[in-house]
GROMACS .gro file of C-alpha atoms in nm:
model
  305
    1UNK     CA    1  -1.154  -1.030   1.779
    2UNK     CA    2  -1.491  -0.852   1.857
    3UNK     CA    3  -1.616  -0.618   1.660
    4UNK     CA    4  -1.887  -0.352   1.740
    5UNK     CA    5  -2.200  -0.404   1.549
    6UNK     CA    6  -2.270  -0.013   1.497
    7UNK     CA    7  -2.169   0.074   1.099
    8UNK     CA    8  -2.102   0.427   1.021
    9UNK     CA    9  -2.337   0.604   0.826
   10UNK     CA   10  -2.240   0.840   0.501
   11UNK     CA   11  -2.176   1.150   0.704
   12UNK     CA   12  -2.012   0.984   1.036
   13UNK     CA   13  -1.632   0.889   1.050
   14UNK     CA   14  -1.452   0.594   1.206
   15UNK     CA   15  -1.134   0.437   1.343
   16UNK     CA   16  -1.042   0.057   1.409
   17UNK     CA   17  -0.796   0.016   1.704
   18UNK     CA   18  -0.586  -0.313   1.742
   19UNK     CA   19  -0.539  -0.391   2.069
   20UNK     CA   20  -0.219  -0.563   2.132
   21UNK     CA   21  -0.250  -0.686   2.507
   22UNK     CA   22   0.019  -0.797   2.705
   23UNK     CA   23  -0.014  -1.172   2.780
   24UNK     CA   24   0.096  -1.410   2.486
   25UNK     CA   25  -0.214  -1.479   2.335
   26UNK     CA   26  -0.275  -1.218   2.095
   27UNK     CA   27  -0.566  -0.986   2.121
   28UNK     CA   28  -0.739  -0.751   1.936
   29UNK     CA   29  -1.061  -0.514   1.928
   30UNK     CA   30  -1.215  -0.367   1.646
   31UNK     CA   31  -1.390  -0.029   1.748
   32UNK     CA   32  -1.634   0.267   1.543
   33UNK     CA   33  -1.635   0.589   1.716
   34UNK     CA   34  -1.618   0.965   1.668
   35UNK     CA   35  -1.310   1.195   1.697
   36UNK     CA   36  -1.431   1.308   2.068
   37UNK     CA   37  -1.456   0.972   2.192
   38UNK     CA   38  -1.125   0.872   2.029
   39UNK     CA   39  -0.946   1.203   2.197
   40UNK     CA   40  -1.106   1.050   2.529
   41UNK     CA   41  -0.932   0.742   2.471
   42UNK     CA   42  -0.651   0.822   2.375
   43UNK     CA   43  -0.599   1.010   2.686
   44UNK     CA   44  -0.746   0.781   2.959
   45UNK     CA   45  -0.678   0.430   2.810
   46UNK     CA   46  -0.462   0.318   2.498
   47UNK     CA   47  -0.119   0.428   2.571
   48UNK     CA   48   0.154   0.180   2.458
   49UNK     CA   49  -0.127  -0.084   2.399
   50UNK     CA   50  -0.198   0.050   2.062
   51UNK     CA   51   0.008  -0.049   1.799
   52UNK     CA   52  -0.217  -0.049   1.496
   53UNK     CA   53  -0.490   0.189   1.390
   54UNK     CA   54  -0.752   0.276   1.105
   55UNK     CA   55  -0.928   0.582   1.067
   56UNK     CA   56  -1.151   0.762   0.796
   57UNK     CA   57  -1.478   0.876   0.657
   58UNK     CA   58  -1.492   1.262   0.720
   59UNK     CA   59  -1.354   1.367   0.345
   60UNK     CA   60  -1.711   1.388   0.231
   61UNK     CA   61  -1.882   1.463   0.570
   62UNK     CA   62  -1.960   1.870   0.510
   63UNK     CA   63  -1.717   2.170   0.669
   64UNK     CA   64  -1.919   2.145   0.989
   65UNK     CA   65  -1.801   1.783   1.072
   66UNK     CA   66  -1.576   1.676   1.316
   67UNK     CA   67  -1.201   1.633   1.083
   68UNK     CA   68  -0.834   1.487   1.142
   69UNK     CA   69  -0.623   1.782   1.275
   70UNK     CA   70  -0.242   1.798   1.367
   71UNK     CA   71  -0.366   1.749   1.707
   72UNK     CA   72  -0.531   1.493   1.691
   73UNK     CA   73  -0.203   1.345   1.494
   74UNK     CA   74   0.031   1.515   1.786
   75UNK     CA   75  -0.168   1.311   2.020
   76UNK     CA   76  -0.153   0.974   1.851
   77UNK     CA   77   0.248   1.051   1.862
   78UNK     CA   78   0.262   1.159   2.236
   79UNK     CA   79   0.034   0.900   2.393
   80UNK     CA   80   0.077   0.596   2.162
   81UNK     CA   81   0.462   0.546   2.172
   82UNK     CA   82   0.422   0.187   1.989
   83UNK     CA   83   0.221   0.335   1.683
   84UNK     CA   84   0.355   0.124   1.413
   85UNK     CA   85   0.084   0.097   1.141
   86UNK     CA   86  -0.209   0.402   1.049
   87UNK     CA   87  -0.391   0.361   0.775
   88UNK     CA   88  -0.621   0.678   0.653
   89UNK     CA   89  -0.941   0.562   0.452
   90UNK     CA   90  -1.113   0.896   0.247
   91UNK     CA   91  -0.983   1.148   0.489
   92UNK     CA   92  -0.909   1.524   0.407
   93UNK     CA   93  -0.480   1.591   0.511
   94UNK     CA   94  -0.484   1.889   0.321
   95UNK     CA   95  -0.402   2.093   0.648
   96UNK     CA   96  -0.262   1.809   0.817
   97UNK     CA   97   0.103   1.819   0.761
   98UNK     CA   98   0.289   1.498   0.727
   99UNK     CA   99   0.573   1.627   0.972
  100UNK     CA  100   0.289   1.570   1.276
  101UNK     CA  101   0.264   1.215   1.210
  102UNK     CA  102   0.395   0.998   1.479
  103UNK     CA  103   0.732   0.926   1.428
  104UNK     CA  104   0.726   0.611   1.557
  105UNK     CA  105   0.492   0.424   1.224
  106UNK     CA  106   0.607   0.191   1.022
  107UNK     CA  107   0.386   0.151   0.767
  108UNK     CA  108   0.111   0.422   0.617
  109UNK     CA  109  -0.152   0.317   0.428
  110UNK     CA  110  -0.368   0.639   0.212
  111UNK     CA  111  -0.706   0.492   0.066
  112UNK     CA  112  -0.886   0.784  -0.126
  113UNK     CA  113  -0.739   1.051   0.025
  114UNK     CA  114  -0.659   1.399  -0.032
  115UNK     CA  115  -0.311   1.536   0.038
  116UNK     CA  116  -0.153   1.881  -0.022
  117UNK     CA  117   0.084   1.940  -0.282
  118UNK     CA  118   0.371   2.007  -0.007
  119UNK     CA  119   0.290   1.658   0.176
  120UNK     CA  120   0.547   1.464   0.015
  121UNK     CA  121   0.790   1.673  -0.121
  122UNK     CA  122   1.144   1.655  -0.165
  123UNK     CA  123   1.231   1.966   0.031
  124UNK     CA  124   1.037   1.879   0.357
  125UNK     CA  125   1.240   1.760   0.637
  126UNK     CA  126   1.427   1.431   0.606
  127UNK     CA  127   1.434   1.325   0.955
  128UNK     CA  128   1.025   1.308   0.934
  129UNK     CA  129   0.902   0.912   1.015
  130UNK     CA  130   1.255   0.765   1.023
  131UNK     CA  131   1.128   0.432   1.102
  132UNK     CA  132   0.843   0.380   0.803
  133UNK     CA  133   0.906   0.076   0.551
  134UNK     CA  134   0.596   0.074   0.386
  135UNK     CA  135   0.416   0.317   0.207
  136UNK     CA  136   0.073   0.222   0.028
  137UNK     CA  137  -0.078   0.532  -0.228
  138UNK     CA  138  -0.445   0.409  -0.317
  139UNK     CA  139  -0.649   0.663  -0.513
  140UNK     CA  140  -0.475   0.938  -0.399
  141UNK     CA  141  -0.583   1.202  -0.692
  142UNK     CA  142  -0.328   1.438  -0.564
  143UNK     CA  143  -0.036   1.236  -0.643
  144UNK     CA  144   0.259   1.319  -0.892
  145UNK     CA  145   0.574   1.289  -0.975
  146UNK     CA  146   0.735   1.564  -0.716
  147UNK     CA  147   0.584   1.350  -0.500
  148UNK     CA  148   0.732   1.017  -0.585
  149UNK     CA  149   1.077   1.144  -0.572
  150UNK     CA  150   0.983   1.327  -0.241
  151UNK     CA  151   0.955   0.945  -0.126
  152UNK     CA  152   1.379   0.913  -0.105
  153UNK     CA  153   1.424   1.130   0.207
  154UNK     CA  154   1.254   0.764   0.333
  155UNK     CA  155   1.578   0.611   0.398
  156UNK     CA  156   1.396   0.336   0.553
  157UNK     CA  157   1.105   0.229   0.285
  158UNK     CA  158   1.117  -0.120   0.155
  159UNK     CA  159   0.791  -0.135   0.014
  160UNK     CA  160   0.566   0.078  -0.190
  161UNK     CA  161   0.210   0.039  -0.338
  162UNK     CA  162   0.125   0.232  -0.621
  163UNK     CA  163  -0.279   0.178  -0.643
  164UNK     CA  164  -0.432   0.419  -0.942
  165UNK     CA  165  -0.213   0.693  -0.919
  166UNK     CA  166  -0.320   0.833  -1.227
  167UNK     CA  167  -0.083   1.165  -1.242
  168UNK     CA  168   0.232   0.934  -1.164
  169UNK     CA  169   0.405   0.946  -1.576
  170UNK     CA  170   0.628   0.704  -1.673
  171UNK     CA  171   0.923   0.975  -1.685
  172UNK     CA  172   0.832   1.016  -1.345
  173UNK     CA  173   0.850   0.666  -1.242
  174UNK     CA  174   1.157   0.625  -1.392
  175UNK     CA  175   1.323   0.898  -1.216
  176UNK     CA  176   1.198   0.821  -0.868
  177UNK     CA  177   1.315   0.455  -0.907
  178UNK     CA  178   1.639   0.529  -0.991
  179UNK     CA  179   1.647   0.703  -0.642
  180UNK     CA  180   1.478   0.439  -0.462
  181UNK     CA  181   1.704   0.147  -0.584
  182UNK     CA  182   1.677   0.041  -0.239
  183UNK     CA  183   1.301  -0.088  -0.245
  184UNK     CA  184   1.248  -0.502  -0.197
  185UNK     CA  185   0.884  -0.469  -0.304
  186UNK     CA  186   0.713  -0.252  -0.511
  187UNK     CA  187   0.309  -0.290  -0.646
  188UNK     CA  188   0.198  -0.071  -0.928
  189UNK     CA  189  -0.168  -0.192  -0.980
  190UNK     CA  190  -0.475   0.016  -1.187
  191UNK     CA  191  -0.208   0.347  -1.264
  192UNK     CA  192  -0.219   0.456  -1.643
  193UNK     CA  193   0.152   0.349  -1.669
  194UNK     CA  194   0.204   0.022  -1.928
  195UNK     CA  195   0.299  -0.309  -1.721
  196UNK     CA  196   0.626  -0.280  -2.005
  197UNK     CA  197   0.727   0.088  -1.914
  198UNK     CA  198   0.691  -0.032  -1.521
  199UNK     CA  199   0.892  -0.302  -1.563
  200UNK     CA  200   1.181  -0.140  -1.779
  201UNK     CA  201   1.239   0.106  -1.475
  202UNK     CA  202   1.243  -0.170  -1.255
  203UNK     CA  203   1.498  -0.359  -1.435
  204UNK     CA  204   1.712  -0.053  -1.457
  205UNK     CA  205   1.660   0.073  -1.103
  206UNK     CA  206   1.552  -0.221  -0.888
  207UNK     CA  207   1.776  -0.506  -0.911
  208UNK     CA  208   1.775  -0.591  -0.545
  209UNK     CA  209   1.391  -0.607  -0.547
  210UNK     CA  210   1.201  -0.962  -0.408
  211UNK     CA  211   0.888  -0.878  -0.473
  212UNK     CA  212   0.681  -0.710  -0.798
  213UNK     CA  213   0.311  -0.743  -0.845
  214UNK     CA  214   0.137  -0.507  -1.125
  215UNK     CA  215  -0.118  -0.479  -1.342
  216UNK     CA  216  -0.110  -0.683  -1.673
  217UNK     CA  217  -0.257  -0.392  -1.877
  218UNK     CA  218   0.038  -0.291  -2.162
  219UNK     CA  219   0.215  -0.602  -2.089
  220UNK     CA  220   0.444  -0.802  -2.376
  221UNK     CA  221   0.653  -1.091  -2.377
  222UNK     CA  222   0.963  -0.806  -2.482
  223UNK     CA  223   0.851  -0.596  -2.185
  224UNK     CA  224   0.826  -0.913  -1.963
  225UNK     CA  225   1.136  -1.000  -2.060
  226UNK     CA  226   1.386  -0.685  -1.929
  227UNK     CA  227   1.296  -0.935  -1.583
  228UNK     CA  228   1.509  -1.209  -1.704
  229UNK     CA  229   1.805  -1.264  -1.477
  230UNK     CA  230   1.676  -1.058  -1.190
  231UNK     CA  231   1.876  -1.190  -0.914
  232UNK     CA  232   1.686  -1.112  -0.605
  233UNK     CA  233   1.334  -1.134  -0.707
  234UNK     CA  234   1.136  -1.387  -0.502
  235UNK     CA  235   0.766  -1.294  -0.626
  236UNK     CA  236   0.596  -1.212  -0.943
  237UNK     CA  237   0.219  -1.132  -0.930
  238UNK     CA  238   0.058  -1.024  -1.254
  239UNK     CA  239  -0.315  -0.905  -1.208
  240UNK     CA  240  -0.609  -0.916  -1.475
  241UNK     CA  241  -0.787  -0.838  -1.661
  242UNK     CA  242  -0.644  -0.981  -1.978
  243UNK     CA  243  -0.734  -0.687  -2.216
  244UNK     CA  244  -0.448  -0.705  -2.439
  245UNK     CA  245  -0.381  -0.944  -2.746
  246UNK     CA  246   0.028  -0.904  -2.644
  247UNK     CA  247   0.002  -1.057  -2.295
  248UNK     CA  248   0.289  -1.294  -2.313
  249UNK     CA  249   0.171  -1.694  -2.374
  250UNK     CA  250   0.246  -1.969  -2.064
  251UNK     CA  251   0.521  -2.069  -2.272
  252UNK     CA  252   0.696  -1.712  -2.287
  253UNK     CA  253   0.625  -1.639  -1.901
  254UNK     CA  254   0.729  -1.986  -1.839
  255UNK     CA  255   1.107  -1.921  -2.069
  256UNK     CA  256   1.146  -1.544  -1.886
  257UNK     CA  257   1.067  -1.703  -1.489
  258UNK     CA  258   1.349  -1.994  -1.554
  259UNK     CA  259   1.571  -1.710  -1.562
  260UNK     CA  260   1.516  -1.596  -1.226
  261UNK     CA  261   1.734  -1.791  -0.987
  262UNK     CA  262   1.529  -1.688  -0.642
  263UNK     CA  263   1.172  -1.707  -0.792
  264UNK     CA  264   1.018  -1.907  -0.532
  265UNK     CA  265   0.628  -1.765  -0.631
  266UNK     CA  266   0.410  -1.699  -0.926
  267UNK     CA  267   0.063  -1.544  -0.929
  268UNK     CA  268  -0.143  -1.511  -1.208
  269UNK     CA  269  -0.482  -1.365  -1.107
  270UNK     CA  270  -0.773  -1.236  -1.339
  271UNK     CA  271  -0.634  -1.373  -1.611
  272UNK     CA  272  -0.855  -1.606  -1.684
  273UNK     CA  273  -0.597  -1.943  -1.713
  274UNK     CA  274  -0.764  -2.134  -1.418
  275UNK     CA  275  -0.800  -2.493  -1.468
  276UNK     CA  276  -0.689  -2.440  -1.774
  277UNK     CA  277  -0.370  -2.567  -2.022
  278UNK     CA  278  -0.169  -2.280  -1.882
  279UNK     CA  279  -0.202  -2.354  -1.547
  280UNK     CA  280  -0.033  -2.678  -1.639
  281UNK     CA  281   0.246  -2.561  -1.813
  282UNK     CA  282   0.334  -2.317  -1.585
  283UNK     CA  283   0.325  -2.585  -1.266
  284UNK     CA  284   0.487  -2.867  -1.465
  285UNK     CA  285   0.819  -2.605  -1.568
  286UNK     CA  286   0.779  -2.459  -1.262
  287UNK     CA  287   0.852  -2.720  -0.995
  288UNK     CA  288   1.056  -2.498  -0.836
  289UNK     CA  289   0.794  -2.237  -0.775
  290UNK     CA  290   0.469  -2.241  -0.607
  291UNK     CA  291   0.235  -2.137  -0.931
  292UNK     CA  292  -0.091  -1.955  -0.802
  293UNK     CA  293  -0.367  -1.916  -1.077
  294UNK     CA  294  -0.697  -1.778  -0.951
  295UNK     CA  295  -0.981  -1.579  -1.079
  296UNK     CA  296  -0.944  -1.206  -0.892
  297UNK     CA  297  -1.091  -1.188  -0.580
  298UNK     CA  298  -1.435  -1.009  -0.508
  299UNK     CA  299  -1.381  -0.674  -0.412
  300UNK     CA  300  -1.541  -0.538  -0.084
  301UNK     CA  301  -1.837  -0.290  -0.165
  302UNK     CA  302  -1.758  -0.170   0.198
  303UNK     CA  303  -1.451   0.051   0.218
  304UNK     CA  304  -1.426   0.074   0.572
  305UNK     CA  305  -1.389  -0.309   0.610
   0.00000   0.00000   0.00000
């Protein structure tokens, strides 16, 4: 992987191509440019060589900066056929309209961005991106309900990430669940909603989920519980910090995770536990299980990285 030493400064944008070449060693190329130069290339040189790409930095740039444009969107569609993954980092879609994505992506990842209230609603055509499994929401203020439920014309999603979608209500949660009961993993981490309210719709929506990870804050041993018996789920990750005097003990996570017959992994991070008694209980009753207890990792002061 080589990666171009240039770092974009506060006004300046910048993608990250994956390179996928043809022989079987895998190859990849990490690249910081402008929109022109990306038109260029996209034109002359990636074609179906490009199957992953990261763009962003132009939400804050001024009116006068170069932005993303259906175009530009159009032209990712028409010249990179094998477009599975695009992930947007602080970019203004306001008057980019989810129906010029390329149809061919998989997975879309939104980090700080700002969408129109029409980008993900229920009424918008349901044969847009027919193919996409993942969806990841992270800090995007515009957010809501409507939009949630505007999520189910996704016949194909698997996965979604929830990341501090503040305006997302636990009515609202509720309601779009029930109408994505077909979702294997789902991530709610830093959103106002209680772990127990999160966790309730699962149980009552979800039951052919494998994978939940969430933020502890709001969570009981009684709202941990609604999990027990959950037949498919191969994953629990609960994430920190431990603000709550109700966070279940070791013993009562330990009694509700016996009660899942696929739970293959536990992750307790942030909570605080490392090294410590609970880590022990949980690996001794868990032999089952591989039991993960670590301190939260640092976050990146870098956003484009």
């Amino acid at each position: 992987m080589r990666v171009w030493p240039c770092r974009p400064g506060p006004r300046s944008g910048w993608s990250d191509f994956e390179d996928h070449a043809s022989n079987p060693v895998f190859r990849a190329r990490l690249s910081r440019m402008r929109p022109k130069v990306m038109w260029h290339l996209l034109r002359r040189y990636m074609a179906s060589r490009l199957h992953s790409l990261r763009m962003g930095g132009y939400l804050f740039s001024g009116s006068q900066a170069p932005q993303l444009s259906p175009a530009l969107m159009r032209a990712l569609g028409q010249k990179c056929p094998n477009l599975k993954r695009l992930c947007l980092h602080v970019a203004n879609l306001s008057m980019v309209p989810i129906t010029s994505l390329p149809c061919t992506l998989r997975t879309l990842e939104l980090h700080s961005c700002e969408i129109s209230m029409a980008w993900l609603h229920k009424e918008q055509d349901p044969t847009v991106l027919p193919l996409l499994e993942c969806i990841v929401l992270d800090r995007v203020p515009a957010f809501r309900d409507e939009h949630l439920q505007g999520l189910t014309r996704f016949r194909a999603l698997r996965s979604l990430v929830l990341g501090g979608t503040y305006r997302v209500t636990e009515t609202g949660l509720d309601m779009g669940l029930q109408e994505l009961n077909y979702l294997q993993r789902l991530e709610v981490l830093g959103c106002t909603l209680s772990a127990d309210s999160t966790l309730l719709a699962i149980s009552r929506h979800l039951r052919d989920v494998r994978k939940i990870r969430l933020t502890v804050r709001g969570l009981s041993a009684p709202g941990l519980s609604v999990l027990e018996g959950m037949p498919a789920l191969e994953s629990l990750c609960l994430l920190g910090p431990l603000v709550t005097p109700e966070m279940p003990s070791p013993q009562e996570i330990l009694a509700s995770c016996l009660t899942m017959p696929k739970l293959r992994v536990l992750e307790l991070q942030g909570l605080g536990w490392e090294g410590q008694e609970a880590e022990r209980i949980l690996s001794k009753g868990l032999p089952h299980c591989m039991v993960i207890v670590r301190a939260l990792p640092k976050e990146s002061m870098d956003w484009w990285m």
